[in-house]
C-alpha positions as MATLAB code, in Angstrom:
seq = 'MNDMELAEILRGMYNNARRNEAVCQVNLFGILYAEELKNSGCTIKHIVELSGIQSGYVSEISKGIKLSRYVVPRGDQE';
ca = [
      -3.600    2.842   -2.370;
      -5.241   -0.960   -1.825;
      -3.373   -4.431   -2.637;
      -6.370   -4.786   -5.419;
      -5.652   -1.355   -7.129;
      -2.110   -2.005   -7.050;
      -2.313   -5.064   -8.758;
      -4.945   -4.029  -11.547;
      -1.996   -1.480  -12.035;
       0.605   -4.084  -12.527;
      -1.380   -6.363  -14.661;
      -2.378   -3.206  -16.993;
       1.279   -2.163  -17.186;
       2.204   -6.187  -17.935;
      -0.548   -6.805  -20.498;
       0.212   -3.421  -22.129;
       3.818   -3.864  -22.488;
       5.439   -3.764  -25.888;
       7.109   -6.869  -27.080;
       9.977   -7.944  -25.003;
       9.440   -5.142  -22.572;
       7.093   -6.885  -20.112;
      10.284   -6.956  -17.483;
      11.151   -3.575  -18.089;
       7.424   -2.338  -17.141;
       7.742   -4.389  -14.160;
      10.766   -2.883  -13.148;
       9.060    0.616  -13.817;
       5.951   -0.344  -11.740;
       8.086   -1.278   -8.791;
      10.011    2.212   -9.351;
       6.785    4.015   -9.836;
       5.098    2.627   -7.043;
       7.816    1.882   -4.719;
       5.807    4.253   -1.672;
       2.550    2.779   -2.427;
       4.046   -0.932   -2.316;
       5.663   -0.034    1.029;
       2.784    1.258    2.529;
       0.190   -1.172    1.551;
       1.137   -3.798    4.299;
       1.169   -6.339    1.830;
       3.902   -8.421    0.467;
       4.826   -8.391   -3.184;
       4.113  -11.633   -3.601;
       0.595  -11.012   -2.801;
       0.272   -8.390   -5.248;
       1.540  -10.374   -8.164;
      -0.556  -13.243   -7.018;
      -3.734  -10.951   -7.233;
      -2.539   -9.471  -10.861;
      -2.485  -12.885  -12.462;
       1.369  -12.865  -13.669;
       4.010  -15.108  -13.002;
       5.356  -15.149   -9.635;
       9.040  -14.819  -10.673;
       8.029  -11.354  -11.344;
       8.531  -10.532   -7.380;
      12.189  -10.386   -7.728;
      11.724   -7.777  -10.901;
       9.578   -5.383   -8.589;
      12.017   -5.591   -5.726;
      14.489   -4.203   -8.540;
      12.561   -1.635   -9.257;
      11.992   -0.486   -5.319;
      15.481   -0.680   -4.703;
      15.987    1.624   -7.789;
      13.497    4.313   -7.015;
      15.839    5.746   -4.438;
      17.972    6.833   -7.354;
      15.169    8.073   -9.589;
      14.406   11.875   -9.529;
      10.860   12.735  -10.097;
      10.836   14.973  -13.419;
       9.709   18.041  -11.599;
      12.507   17.951   -8.729;
      14.935   18.208  -11.212;
      17.496   20.971  -11.376;
];
């Protein structure tokens, strides 16, 4: 996945967030796309800039990436 695709997904998640849930959606983006973000070769800051959302959300995506280590995909649960 390239930087523009990631930025588009981020923008969509942010713009479609329910009221008062934008931060949650940005965290979730970090969780869901942690591997793609790590493998993209781009900085989180660059993806946020391309998405057009506020630069302060860089730290929220970083939190999501860190949390992704503790999230078990639904199909992997026993």
